[in-house]
Coordinates of C-alpha atoms in Angstrom, one line a residue:
M1 CA 75.2 27.0 41.9
A2 CA 76.5 29.3 44.6
P3 CA 74.1 32.0 45.8
P4 CA 75.0 35.5 44.5
I5 CA 77.1 37.5 46.9
T6 CA 75.1 40.6 48.1
F7 CA 76.8 43.8 49.3
P8 CA 74.9 46.1 51.7
S9 CA 74.2 49.3 49.9
L10 CA 77.2 51.6 50.2
V11 CA 75.1 54.8 50.0
P12 CA 73.7 54.7 53.6
M13 CA 77.1 53.8 54.9
A14 CA 78.7 56.7 53.1
M15 CA 76.1 59.0 54.5
L16 CA 76.8 57.7 58.0
I17 CA 80.5 58.4 57.6
I18 CA 79.8 61.9 56.2
A19 CA 77.5 62.6 59.1
F20 CA 80.0 61.4 61.6
L21 CA 82.8 63.5 60.0
A22 CA 80.5 66.6 60.0
L23 CA 79.8 66.0 63.7
C24 CA 83.5 65.9 64.4
L25 CA 83.9 69.3 62.6
I26 CA 81.3 71.0 64.6
P27 CA 83.1 73.0 67.4
Q28 CA 82.5 71.1 70.6
P29 CA 81.6 73.0 73.7
A30 CA 84.9 73.8 75.4
Q31 CA 85.6 71.4 78.3
A32 CA 86.3 73.1 81.6
I33 CA 89.3 71.4 83.3
T34 CA 90.8 71.2 86.7
R35 CA 94.2 72.8 87.1
H36 CA 96.5 71.9 90.0
Y37 CA 99.1 74.3 91.5
E38 CA 101.5 73.7 94.4
F39 CA 102.4 76.8 96.4
N40 CA 105.1 76.2 99.0
I41 CA 105.5 79.2 101.3
T42 CA 109.3 79.5 101.9
M43 CA 111.9 82.0 103.0
Q44 CA 114.2 83.1 100.2
N45 CA 117.2 85.5 100.2
M46 CA 116.6 88.3 97.8
T47 CA 118.8 91.3 97.0
R48 CA 117.5 94.7 95.8
L49 CA 119.2 98.2 96.2
C50 CA 122.4 96.3 97.2
H51 CA 120.5 95.1 100.3
T52 CA 120.0 91.3 100.9
K53 CA 117.3 90.0 103.1
S54 CA 115.3 86.9 103.7
I55 CA 111.7 87.3 102.5
V56 CA 108.5 85.2 102.5
T57 CA 107.8 83.9 99.0
V58 CA 105.8 81.3 97.1
N59 CA 108.1 78.7 95.6
G60 CA 111.1 81.0 96.2
K61 CA 109.9 83.4 93.6
F62 CA 109.4 87.2 93.9
P63 CA 106.9 88.1 92.5
G64 CA 105.2 84.8 92.9
P65 CA 104.2 82.3 90.2
R66 CA 101.7 83.2 87.5
I67 CA 98.4 81.3 87.6
V68 CA 96.8 81.0 84.1
T69 CA 93.4 79.5 83.8
R70 CA 90.2 79.7 81.7
E71 CA 86.7 80.9 82.5
G72 CA 84.8 77.8 83.8
D73 CA 88.0 76.0 85.1
R74 CA 88.4 74.6 88.6
L75 CA 91.5 75.5 90.5
L76 CA 93.1 73.3 93.2
I77 CA 95.9 75.2 94.8
K78 CA 97.7 73.3 97.5
V79 CA 99.4 75.7 99.9
T80 CA 102.0 74.4 102.4
N81 CA 103.5 76.8 105.0
H82 CA 107.2 76.3 105.6
V83 CA 107.8 79.7 107.3
P84 CA 107.4 80.8 110.9
N85 CA 104.6 83.3 110.0
N86 CA 101.0 82.3 109.7
I87 CA 99.7 82.7 106.1
T88 CA 96.6 82.9 104.1
L89 CA 96.2 83.6 100.4
H90 CA 93.4 85.7 98.7
W91 CA 92.4 85.4 95.1
H92 CA 91.6 89.1 94.5
G93 CA 88.5 89.6 92.5
V94 CA 87.4 86.0 92.2
R95 CA 83.7 85.9 93.2
Q96 CA 83.9 82.6 95.2
L97 CA 80.2 81.9 94.7
R98 CA 78.8 80.3 97.9
N99 CA 82.4 79.3 98.7
G100 CA 83.8 81.9 101.1
W101 CA 86.1 79.1 102.5
A102 CA 88.4 79.7 99.5
D103 CA 88.5 83.5 99.8
G104 CA 91.4 83.8 102.1
P105 CA 91.3 86.9 104.4
A106 CA 92.7 85.8 107.8
Y107 CA 90.1 85.6 110.6
I108 CA 87.3 86.7 108.2
T109 CA 86.7 83.5 106.2
Q110 CA 89.4 81.2 107.6
C111 CA 91.9 80.8 110.4
P112 CA 95.5 81.1 109.0
I113 CA 97.6 78.2 107.8
Q114 CA 100.1 77.7 110.5
T115 CA 103.7 76.6 110.2
G116 CA 103.9 73.1 108.8
Q117 CA 100.2 73.0 107.8
T118 CA 98.6 72.6 104.4
Y119 CA 95.4 73.9 103.0
V120 CA 93.9 73.4 99.5
Y121 CA 92.2 76.4 98.0
N122 CA 89.5 74.8 95.9
Y123 CA 87.3 77.0 93.6
T124 CA 85.8 77.4 90.2
I125 CA 86.0 80.5 88.0
V126 CA 82.3 81.2 87.1
G127 CA 81.4 83.9 84.6
Q128 CA 84.7 85.8 84.9
R129 CA 87.6 86.4 82.5
G130 CA 90.5 88.9 82.5
T131 CA 93.4 90.0 84.8
L132 CA 93.1 89.4 88.5
W133 CA 95.8 88.6 91.1
W134 CA 96.5 86.7 94.2
H135 CA 98.2 87.9 97.4
A136 CA 98.8 87.0 101.1
H137 CA 95.9 88.3 103.2
I138 CA 97.4 88.5 106.7
S139 CA 99.3 91.4 108.3
W140 CA 101.8 93.0 105.7
L141 CA 103.0 89.7 104.1
R142 CA 101.5 90.6 100.7
S143 CA 104.5 93.0 100.3
T144 CA 106.4 90.0 98.8
V145 CA 103.7 87.3 98.5
Y146 CA 101.7 88.1 95.3
G147 CA 101.4 87.2 91.7
P148 CA 99.1 87.4 88.6
L149 CA 95.9 85.4 88.2
I150 CA 95.1 85.4 84.5
I151 CA 91.7 84.1 83.4
L152 CA 91.5 83.5 79.6
P153 CA 88.1 83.5 77.9
K154 CA 86.6 80.1 77.2
E155 CA 88.1 78.3 74.2
N156 CA 87.1 79.8 70.8
V157 CA 85.8 83.0 72.5
S158 CA 87.7 86.1 71.4
Y159 CA 88.4 89.3 73.2
P160 CA 86.1 92.2 72.4
F161 CA 89.2 94.1 71.1
V162 CA 91.9 93.4 68.6
K163 CA 93.8 90.2 69.3
P164 CA 97.2 91.1 70.8
Y165 CA 100.4 89.9 69.3
K166 CA 101.7 89.2 72.9
E167 CA 100.4 89.5 76.5
V168 CA 102.6 90.8 79.3
P169 CA 101.8 91.0 83.0
I170 CA 103.2 94.2 84.6
I171 CA 102.9 94.2 88.4
L172 CA 103.7 97.3 90.3
G173 CA 105.0 96.7 93.8
E174 CA 107.0 98.1 96.7
W175 CA 110.3 97.1 98.2
F176 CA 111.3 97.6 101.9
N177 CA 114.9 97.2 103.0
A178 CA 113.6 96.5 106.5
D179 CA 111.1 93.7 107.3
P180 CA 107.6 95.0 106.7
E181 CA 106.3 92.8 109.5
A182 CA 108.6 94.7 111.9
I183 CA 107.6 98.0 110.4
I184 CA 103.8 97.6 111.0
S185 CA 104.4 95.9 114.4
Q186 CA 106.4 98.9 115.6
A187 CA 103.9 101.4 114.2
L188 CA 101.0 99.7 116.0
Q189 CA 103.0 99.7 119.2
T190 CA 104.0 103.4 119.0
G191 CA 100.7 104.6 117.5
G192 CA 102.7 106.6 114.8
G193 CA 102.8 106.3 111.0
P194 CA 104.9 103.3 109.7
N195 CA 108.2 103.8 107.9
V196 CA 107.8 104.0 104.1
S197 CA 109.1 101.7 101.4
D198 CA 112.6 102.2 99.9
A199 CA 111.6 101.6 96.3
Y200 CA 108.7 100.8 93.9
T201 CA 109.2 97.9 91.6
I202 CA 108.0 96.7 88.1
N203 CA 107.8 92.9 88.2
G204 CA 109.9 92.9 91.3
L205 CA 112.7 95.1 89.8
P206 CA 113.4 98.7 91.0
G207 CA 115.1 99.9 87.8
P208 CA 117.8 102.4 86.9
L209 CA 116.6 105.5 88.8
Y210 CA 117.5 103.8 92.1
N211 CA 120.9 103.4 93.7
C212 CA 122.7 100.2 92.6
S213 CA 119.7 98.9 90.5
A214 CA 120.5 99.4 86.9
K215 CA 121.0 95.6 86.6
D216 CA 117.6 95.1 88.2
T217 CA 115.6 96.7 85.5
F218 CA 112.5 95.3 83.8
K219 CA 112.9 95.4 80.0
L220 CA 110.0 94.9 77.6
K221 CA 111.3 94.1 74.1
V222 CA 108.9 94.8 71.4
K223 CA 108.6 94.7 67.6
P224 CA 107.4 97.6 65.5
G225 CA 103.8 97.6 64.2
K226 CA 102.4 95.2 66.8
T227 CA 99.8 95.3 69.5
Y228 CA 100.7 94.2 73.0
L229 CA 98.3 93.6 75.9
L230 CA 99.7 94.8 79.1
R231 CA 98.1 93.3 82.2
M232 CA 98.7 96.0 84.8
I233 CA 98.4 95.1 88.5
N234 CA 99.1 97.4 91.4
A235 CA 100.4 95.2 94.2
A236 CA 102.0 98.1 96.2
L237 CA 101.2 98.1 99.9
N238 CA 100.3 101.7 100.5
D239 CA 100.5 103.7 97.3
E240 CA 98.2 104.5 94.4
L241 CA 100.5 104.8 91.3
F242 CA 100.6 106.8 88.1
F243 CA 102.1 104.9 85.2
S244 CA 103.2 106.0 81.7
I245 CA 105.3 104.9 78.8
A246 CA 107.3 107.8 77.1
N247 CA 105.9 108.8 73.6
H248 CA 103.3 106.0 73.6
T249 CA 99.5 106.1 74.0
L250 CA 97.8 103.3 75.9
T251 CA 94.2 102.1 75.2
V252 CA 92.4 101.0 78.3
V253 CA 90.1 98.0 77.6
E254 CA 89.5 96.3 80.9
A255 CA 89.3 97.1 84.6
D256 CA 89.3 94.5 87.5
A257 CA 88.7 91.7 84.9
L258 CA 85.6 93.4 83.4
Y259 CA 85.7 94.8 79.8
I260 CA 85.1 98.5 79.4
K261 CA 84.5 100.9 76.5
P262 CA 88.0 101.5 75.2
F263 CA 89.6 104.9 75.7
D264 CA 93.1 106.3 75.0
T265 CA 95.3 107.8 77.6
E266 CA 99.0 108.8 78.1
T267 CA 98.9 108.0 81.8
L268 CA 97.2 105.4 84.0
L269 CA 96.3 105.7 87.7
V270 CA 96.0 102.3 89.4
T271 CA 95.2 102.0 93.1
P272 CA 96.4 99.1 95.2
G273 CA 94.2 96.1 94.4
Q274 CA 93.1 97.3 91.0
T275 CA 94.0 95.7 87.7
T276 CA 93.9 97.5 84.3
N277 CA 94.4 95.9 80.9
V278 CA 95.8 98.2 78.2
L279 CA 96.7 97.8 74.6
L280 CA 100.1 99.2 73.6
K281 CA 100.4 99.7 69.8
T282 CA 104.0 100.0 69.0
K283 CA 105.4 102.4 66.4
S284 CA 105.1 101.3 62.8
E285 CA 108.8 101.5 62.2
Y286 CA 111.9 101.0 64.3
P287 CA 112.2 104.4 66.2
D288 CA 115.9 104.4 66.8
A289 CA 115.2 105.2 70.5
T290 CA 114.3 103.5 73.7
F291 CA 111.6 104.6 76.1
L292 CA 111.2 104.6 79.8
M293 CA 108.0 103.2 81.4
S294 CA 107.7 104.9 84.8
A295 CA 105.4 104.8 87.9
R296 CA 105.3 107.1 90.9
P297 CA 102.8 107.7 93.7
Y298 CA 99.6 109.7 93.7
V299 CA 99.5 111.1 97.2
T300 CA 96.7 112.8 99.1
G301 CA 97.4 112.1 102.8
Q302 CA 99.4 114.3 105.2
G303 CA 101.8 111.5 106.3
T304 CA 105.2 110.7 104.9
F305 CA 105.5 108.7 101.7
D306 CA 108.0 107.1 99.4
N307 CA 108.6 109.9 96.9
S308 CA 110.6 107.9 94.3
T309 CA 110.0 106.7 90.8
V310 CA 110.4 103.2 89.3
A311 CA 111.3 102.8 85.7
G312 CA 111.5 100.0 83.2
I313 CA 112.6 100.1 79.6
L314 CA 110.6 99.7 76.4
E315 CA 113.1 98.5 73.8
Y316 CA 112.4 98.0 70.1
E317 CA 114.0 95.1 68.4
S318 CA 116.5 96.5 65.9
P319 CA 115.8 95.7 62.2
T320 CA 119.5 94.7 61.8
L321 CA 120.6 92.0 64.2
H322 CA 124.1 93.3 64.4
S323 CA 123.3 97.0 64.8
T324 CA 126.4 99.2 64.8
K325 CA 124.8 101.6 67.3
S326 CA 125.0 100.5 70.9
V327 CA 121.9 101.0 73.0
K328 CA 123.7 103.6 75.0
K329 CA 124.1 105.9 72.0
I330 CA 120.5 106.0 71.0
P331 CA 118.2 108.6 72.7
L332 CA 116.2 107.6 75.8
F333 CA 112.8 109.3 76.3
K334 CA 111.2 109.7 79.7
P335 CA 107.5 110.1 80.3
V336 CA 106.0 113.1 82.0
L337 CA 103.8 112.0 85.0
P338 CA 101.2 114.1 86.7
P339 CA 102.0 116.0 89.9
L340 CA 102.1 113.8 93.0
N341 CA 98.8 115.4 94.4
D342 CA 96.9 115.7 91.1
T343 CA 93.4 114.9 92.4
A344 CA 91.8 116.5 89.4
F345 CA 93.5 114.0 87.1
A346 CA 92.5 111.1 89.4
A347 CA 88.8 112.2 89.3
N348 CA 88.7 112.7 85.6
F349 CA 90.5 109.5 84.9
S350 CA 88.1 107.5 87.1
K351 CA 85.1 109.0 85.3
R352 CA 86.3 107.7 81.9
F353 CA 85.6 104.1 82.8
R354 CA 82.3 102.8 81.4
S355 CA 81.0 99.2 81.0
L356 CA 80.6 97.8 77.5
A357 CA 76.9 97.4 78.4
N358 CA 76.1 95.4 75.2
S359 CA 74.1 92.2 74.6
Q360 CA 77.2 90.0 75.0
F361 CA 78.5 91.9 78.1
P362 CA 75.5 93.6 79.7
A363 CA 75.7 95.9 82.7
N364 CA 73.1 94.5 85.1
V365 CA 72.9 97.5 87.3
P366 CA 70.3 97.2 90.1
Q367 CA 67.6 99.7 89.0
N368 CA 65.6 99.3 92.2
V369 CA 67.3 99.6 95.6
D370 CA 66.2 97.5 98.6
K371 CA 68.6 99.0 101.2
R372 CA 70.6 102.2 101.2
F373 CA 73.7 102.7 103.4
F374 CA 76.0 105.7 104.0
F375 CA 79.5 105.0 105.2
T376 CA 82.1 107.6 106.3
V377 CA 85.7 106.4 105.7
G378 CA 88.7 108.1 107.2
L379 CA 91.3 108.3 109.8
G380 CA 90.9 108.9 113.6
T381 CA 92.6 108.2 116.8
N382 CA 92.6 105.8 119.8
P383 CA 93.8 106.9 123.3
C384 CA 97.4 106.0 124.2
D385 CA 97.8 103.1 126.6
K386 CA 98.6 104.0 130.2
N387 CA 102.2 104.6 131.1
Q388 CA 103.1 104.9 127.4
T389 CA 103.9 107.9 125.2
C390 CA 102.4 107.6 121.7
Q391 CA 103.6 109.1 118.4
G392 CA 100.1 109.7 116.8
P393 CA 98.4 113.1 116.7
N394 CA 98.6 114.9 120.0
G395 CA 100.1 111.9 121.8
T396 CA 97.4 109.5 120.6
K397 CA 97.5 106.4 118.4
F398 CA 96.5 106.5 114.8
A399 CA 93.3 104.6 113.9
A400 CA 91.0 104.4 110.9
S401 CA 87.3 103.6 110.7
I402 CA 84.1 103.1 108.7
N403 CA 81.2 105.0 110.3
N404 CA 83.5 105.6 113.2
V405 CA 83.8 101.9 114.0
S406 CA 87.5 100.8 113.9
F407 CA 87.4 97.0 113.2
V408 CA 88.9 94.7 115.8
Q409 CA 90.2 91.5 114.3
P410 CA 88.6 88.5 116.0
T411 CA 90.5 85.4 117.1
I412 CA 88.1 83.0 115.4
A413 CA 87.2 83.3 111.7
L414 CA 83.8 85.1 111.2
L415 CA 82.6 82.7 108.5
Q416 CA 83.3 79.7 110.7
S417 CA 81.5 81.2 113.7
H418 CA 78.5 82.2 111.5
F419 CA 78.3 78.7 109.8
S420 CA 78.5 76.9 113.1
G421 CA 75.9 79.2 114.7
Q422 CA 78.4 80.2 117.4
S423 CA 78.7 83.9 116.7
K424 CA 78.0 85.2 120.3
G425 CA 81.1 86.9 121.6
V426 CA 82.8 86.7 118.2
Y427 CA 81.0 89.5 116.4
S428 CA 78.0 91.9 116.7
P429 CA 75.4 91.9 113.8
Y430 CA 74.7 95.6 114.3
F431 CA 77.2 97.5 112.2
P432 CA 75.8 101.1 111.9
V433 CA 74.0 101.8 108.6
N434 CA 74.8 105.5 108.9
P435 CA 77.3 107.6 110.8
L436 CA 76.4 107.8 114.5
N437 CA 77.6 111.4 114.6
W438 CA 76.9 113.7 111.6
F439 CA 79.2 116.5 110.9
N440 CA 80.5 118.5 107.9
Y441 CA 82.6 115.6 106.6
T442 CA 84.8 117.6 104.2
G443 CA 84.8 120.9 106.1
N444 CA 86.6 121.9 109.3
P445 CA 87.0 118.7 111.3
P446 CA 85.6 118.4 114.8
N447 CA 88.0 118.4 117.7
N448 CA 87.1 114.9 118.8
T449 CA 88.9 112.4 116.5
M450 CA 88.4 109.4 118.7
V451 CA 87.0 106.2 117.1
T452 CA 84.9 103.4 118.7
N453 CA 86.4 99.9 118.4
G454 CA 84.5 96.6 117.7
T455 CA 83.9 93.6 115.5
K456 CA 80.7 94.3 113.8
V457 CA 79.1 93.0 110.6
L458 CA 76.2 94.3 108.5
V459 CA 73.6 91.6 107.8
L460 CA 71.9 91.4 104.4
P461 CA 69.1 89.0 103.3
F462 CA 70.0 87.0 100.2
N463 CA 69.5 88.9 96.9
T464 CA 69.2 92.4 98.6
S465 CA 70.0 95.1 96.1
V466 CA 72.3 97.6 97.9
E467 CA 73.2 101.2 97.3
L468 CA 76.2 102.3 99.3
I469 CA 77.6 105.9 99.5
M470 CA 81.2 106.0 100.8
Q471 CA 82.2 109.5 102.0
D472 CA 85.7 110.5 102.7
T473 CA 86.2 112.7 105.8
S474 CA 88.7 115.4 106.6
L475 CA 89.5 114.0 110.0
L476 CA 93.3 114.2 110.2
G477 CA 93.3 115.2 106.5
A478 CA 91.2 114.3 103.5
E479 CA 92.6 111.3 101.7
S480 CA 91.8 108.9 98.8
H481 CA 90.9 105.4 100.0
P482 CA 90.8 102.5 97.5
L483 CA 88.0 100.3 99.0
H484 CA 87.9 96.6 98.0
L485 CA 84.8 94.4 98.4
H486 CA 85.3 90.7 98.5
G487 CA 82.8 88.3 97.0
F488 CA 81.2 90.8 94.6
N489 CA 81.7 93.2 91.7
F490 CA 79.9 96.5 92.1
F491 CA 78.7 99.2 89.8
V492 CA 80.2 102.7 90.3
V493 CA 77.1 104.8 89.7
G494 CA 78.4 108.2 90.9
Q495 CA 81.2 110.1 92.4
G496 CA 81.9 113.7 93.4
F497 CA 83.7 116.1 95.7
G498 CA 82.5 117.6 98.9
N499 CA 79.7 116.1 101.0
F500 CA 77.2 113.8 99.2
D501 CA 73.8 115.5 98.8
P502 CA 71.1 112.8 99.0
N503 CA 68.6 115.3 97.4
K504 CA 70.6 116.4 94.4
D505 CA 73.4 113.8 93.6
P506 CA 71.3 110.7 92.9
A507 CA 69.7 112.4 89.9
K508 CA 73.1 112.4 88.2
F509 CA 73.8 108.7 88.8
N510 CA 74.7 106.6 85.7
L511 CA 72.5 103.6 85.8
I512 CA 73.1 102.7 82.1
D513 CA 76.8 101.9 81.6
P514 CA 78.6 102.5 84.9
V515 CA 81.9 100.7 85.3
E516 CA 81.8 97.4 87.2
R517 CA 84.8 96.6 89.4
N518 CA 85.9 95.2 92.8
T519 CA 88.1 98.1 94.0
I520 CA 87.4 101.8 93.8
G521 CA 89.0 104.9 95.1
V522 CA 86.9 107.0 97.4
P523 CA 88.0 110.5 96.2
S524 CA 90.0 112.6 98.5
G525 CA 87.5 115.1 100.0
G526 CA 84.7 113.5 98.1
W527 CA 82.3 110.5 97.8
V528 CA 81.6 107.5 95.6
A529 CA 78.3 105.7 95.1
I530 CA 78.2 101.9 94.3
R531 CA 75.4 99.4 93.8
F532 CA 75.5 95.6 94.0
L533 CA 73.2 92.6 94.4
A534 CA 73.9 90.6 97.5
D535 CA 73.5 87.2 95.7
N536 CA 76.5 85.5 97.3
P537 CA 75.9 84.0 100.7
G538 CA 78.7 84.2 103.2
V539 CA 80.9 86.7 105.1
W540 CA 82.6 89.2 102.8
F541 CA 85.3 91.5 103.9
M542 CA 85.4 95.2 102.7
H543 CA 88.5 97.2 103.5
C544 CA 90.8 100.0 102.3
H545 CA 93.5 98.4 100.2
L546 CA 96.1 100.8 101.6
E547 CA 97.6 98.3 104.0
V548 CA 98.4 100.8 106.7
H549 CA 94.7 101.9 106.9
T550 CA 93.6 98.3 107.1
S551 CA 96.0 97.7 110.0
W552 CA 94.5 100.8 111.7
G553 CA 90.9 99.4 111.3
L554 CA 89.5 100.8 108.1
K555 CA 87.6 97.5 107.4
M556 CA 84.2 95.8 108.0
A557 CA 82.3 92.7 106.8
W558 CA 79.0 92.0 105.2
L559 CA 77.1 88.9 106.3
V560 CA 74.9 87.8 103.4
L561 CA 72.3 85.2 104.6
D562 CA 71.4 82.0 102.8
G563 CA 68.6 82.1 100.3
K564 CA 65.7 79.5 100.3
L565 CA 66.9 77.3 97.4
P566 CA 69.8 74.8 97.7
N567 CA 71.9 76.7 95.1
Q568 CA 71.5 79.9 97.3
K569 CA 73.2 78.5 100.4
L570 CA 76.8 78.6 101.6
I571 CA 78.4 75.2 101.0
P572 CA 79.9 73.4 104.1
P573 CA 83.5 74.0 104.9
P574 CA 86.2 71.6 103.5
S575 CA 87.6 69.1 105.9
D576 CA 91.1 70.6 105.7
L577 CA 90.0 74.1 106.7
P578 CA 92.6 75.4 109.1
Q579 CA 91.7 75.8 112.8
C580 CA 92.6 78.7 115.0

């Protein structure tokens, strides 16, 4: 008799299958991926204001291509230079932890990519999400070489605000009919102020308020009753910009890729270098009207400026596809922007920004300070070269400085000379921690406006907690200066007008929920106080993001030394790092 056929019990097997399926249904940790981009630097003919010229671009596009990534992802961006100019690219606001080689400012962290050369920017987005941007970081090439860098949260992580129906980058820029490289070259030669731009742009388009530009208008088509996330970026060379959309309120939810406590406003002020995410809630029903979105400058200096207005159009999709009314017949509303010199608006707007400071997004403000620094920022002069007449103040050349040191660009990158231990003759490690000459900074300026010139860095031991007061001066006129710090975010713990008072002002500092950002306006005729932890070894540029002031020397660098542990040290340079 054949032996009975035995089946293994089906119960354990069923349990195994159920367990396996259950495992599959558990959300797996999101996998960070490597994203590859190819950036070819090429000349491209471009026409604006009925004026055609050849401009430097990435991949022939103006503005340049959008980079979209996620927190935790690695980016490999291969940049090949096909133009006569030297080029570098900076990933504005990316912390570049221990990896200054990918930061991009020319002669600070790298030598430029020369004609015919290639360099791969290789970096990982660690602990950051939001709107940043990228731009050329040599001379004035960023006037046309820029684009959005959008970092989405990790998979399955939501925004701390209502999920938008759609996300739209809005980049404010400047257009010059002349070649910006020729403009700054001539200004540095004559010592005078450079010629100003011919138009402002929204996503590269000047819009209907300029001659010959109605066809070059940015249009944002929206549906009623929806929420749109506008990712605002100010990529203008030399102008802080007010921005508003007629008859619409904007809710600010993020600054420089850091979430903030939401607040409503009719008008934004965005300095060059800053990014601001806002929610636009459209009207619940079709409004039978169109609305201008406009930007124009906030001006504090005494020099000439581009006093024009860029406009785009917010257009609601009509409920009937074949509407009998043409767009021309429905009313067009225009926003009311603050006066050009509205410093009170600028100060009040800046004070409204506060960190979320909750358990998910804490504000880790340094409570104890290891080192305190006081920097004056402002304009000044250099003597005219012999046998030359100069167009700066009283026959001098315009200059700009921090603590009266106007930065002289080296011919070898600072980070390379630091890493190789060959810094002698390249830079001095003795940047002044206070002004060498004290005066009434915001009162009547002294007669002597001359600056000193040098390549100096300020050395910080790893993990130093820093408090920095930046004080505007009235030398050649008080002026707002948007200061950008590479390699770090910082907390804006205080700001005010007049001269900083070390005895009274610190008592008013906000150490609980100050805004955290990478670029902040030093108020015109005032001061700002920031704190940051120097936990990122390397050489990190700090400069005014008004390009003309950077060209004049309003810049310096921090040298953060290695820590003791392996993960506290600057990594070695990549093999393809450009040489000078």
